[in-house]
Coordinates of C-alpha atoms in Angstrom, one line a residue:
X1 CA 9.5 -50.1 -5.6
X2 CA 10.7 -51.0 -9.0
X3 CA 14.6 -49.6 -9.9
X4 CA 15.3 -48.7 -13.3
X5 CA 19.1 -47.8 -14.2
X6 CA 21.1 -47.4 -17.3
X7 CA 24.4 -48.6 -18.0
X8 CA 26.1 -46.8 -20.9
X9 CA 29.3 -47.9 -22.0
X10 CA 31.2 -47.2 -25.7
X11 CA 29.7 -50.0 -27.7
X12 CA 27.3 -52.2 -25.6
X13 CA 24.5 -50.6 -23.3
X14 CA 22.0 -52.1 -20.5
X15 CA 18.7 -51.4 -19.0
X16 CA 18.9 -52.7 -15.3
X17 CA 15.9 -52.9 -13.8
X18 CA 15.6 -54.2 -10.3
X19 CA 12.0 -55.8 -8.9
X20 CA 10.0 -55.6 -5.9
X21 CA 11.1 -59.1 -5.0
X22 CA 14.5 -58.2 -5.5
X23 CA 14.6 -60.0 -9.2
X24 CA 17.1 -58.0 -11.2
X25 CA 16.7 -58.4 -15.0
X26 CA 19.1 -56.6 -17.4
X27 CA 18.2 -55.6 -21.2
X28 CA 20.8 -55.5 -23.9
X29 CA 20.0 -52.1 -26.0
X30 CA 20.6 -52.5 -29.7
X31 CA 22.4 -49.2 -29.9
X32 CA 25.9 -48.2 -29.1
X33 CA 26.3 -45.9 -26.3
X34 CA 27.6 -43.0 -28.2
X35 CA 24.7 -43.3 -30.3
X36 CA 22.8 -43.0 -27.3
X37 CA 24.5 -39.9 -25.9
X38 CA 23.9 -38.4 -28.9
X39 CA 20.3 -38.9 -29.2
X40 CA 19.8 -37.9 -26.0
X41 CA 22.2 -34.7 -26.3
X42 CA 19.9 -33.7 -29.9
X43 CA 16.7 -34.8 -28.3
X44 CA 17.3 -32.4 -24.8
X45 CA 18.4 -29.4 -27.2
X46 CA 15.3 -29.6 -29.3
X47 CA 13.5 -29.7 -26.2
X48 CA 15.2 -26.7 -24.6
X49 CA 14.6 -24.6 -27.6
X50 CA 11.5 -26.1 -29.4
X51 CA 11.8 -24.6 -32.5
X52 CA 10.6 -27.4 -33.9
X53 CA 8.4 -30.5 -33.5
X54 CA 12.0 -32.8 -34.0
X55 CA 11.8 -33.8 -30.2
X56 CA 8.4 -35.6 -30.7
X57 CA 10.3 -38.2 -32.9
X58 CA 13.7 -38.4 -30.7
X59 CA 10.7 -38.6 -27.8
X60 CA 9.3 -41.7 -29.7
X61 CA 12.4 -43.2 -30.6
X62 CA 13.8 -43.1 -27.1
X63 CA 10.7 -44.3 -25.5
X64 CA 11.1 -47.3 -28.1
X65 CA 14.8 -47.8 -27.0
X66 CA 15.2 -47.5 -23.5
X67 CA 11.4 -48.1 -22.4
X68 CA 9.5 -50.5 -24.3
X69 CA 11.8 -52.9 -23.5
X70 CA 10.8 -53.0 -19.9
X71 CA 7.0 -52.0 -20.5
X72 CA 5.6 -55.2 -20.3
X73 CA 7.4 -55.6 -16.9
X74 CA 6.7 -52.7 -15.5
X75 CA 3.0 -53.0 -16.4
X76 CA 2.5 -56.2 -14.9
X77 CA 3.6 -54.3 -11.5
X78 CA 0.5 -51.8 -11.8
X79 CA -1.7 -54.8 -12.8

């Protein structure tokens, strides 16, 4: 089992993610975390109400953010 947590704070932000072998690795996130919040706030409101296709891009830019980071990891898991 692979853990993958978040820490958000006001200016720096971390992907934690914890290995099978007990290996932790953290990511630095490039993005404040009130920039994150707010992304994520915008992104689950355009969801919600879908009256447009905005939540595709907040979709793509959070998958950029907070997984591609970590894809390479976690694919190596599944290989």
């Amino acid at each position: 089992t692979t853990v993958v947590n978040t820490i958000i704070l006001e200016k720096n932000s971390y992907i934690i993610l914890q290995l099978p072998d007990g290996k932790v690795k953290s990511y630095s996130l490039p993005v404040s975390g009130q920039e994150i919040k707010k992304m994520v706030k915008q992104w689950r409101y355009d969801l919600e109400n879908q009256e447009n296709a905005r939540y595709l891009l907040l979709s793509r830019k959070l998958y950029q953010l907070l997984i591609k980071p970590i894809e390479a990891e976690l694919s190596a898991l599944t290989a």
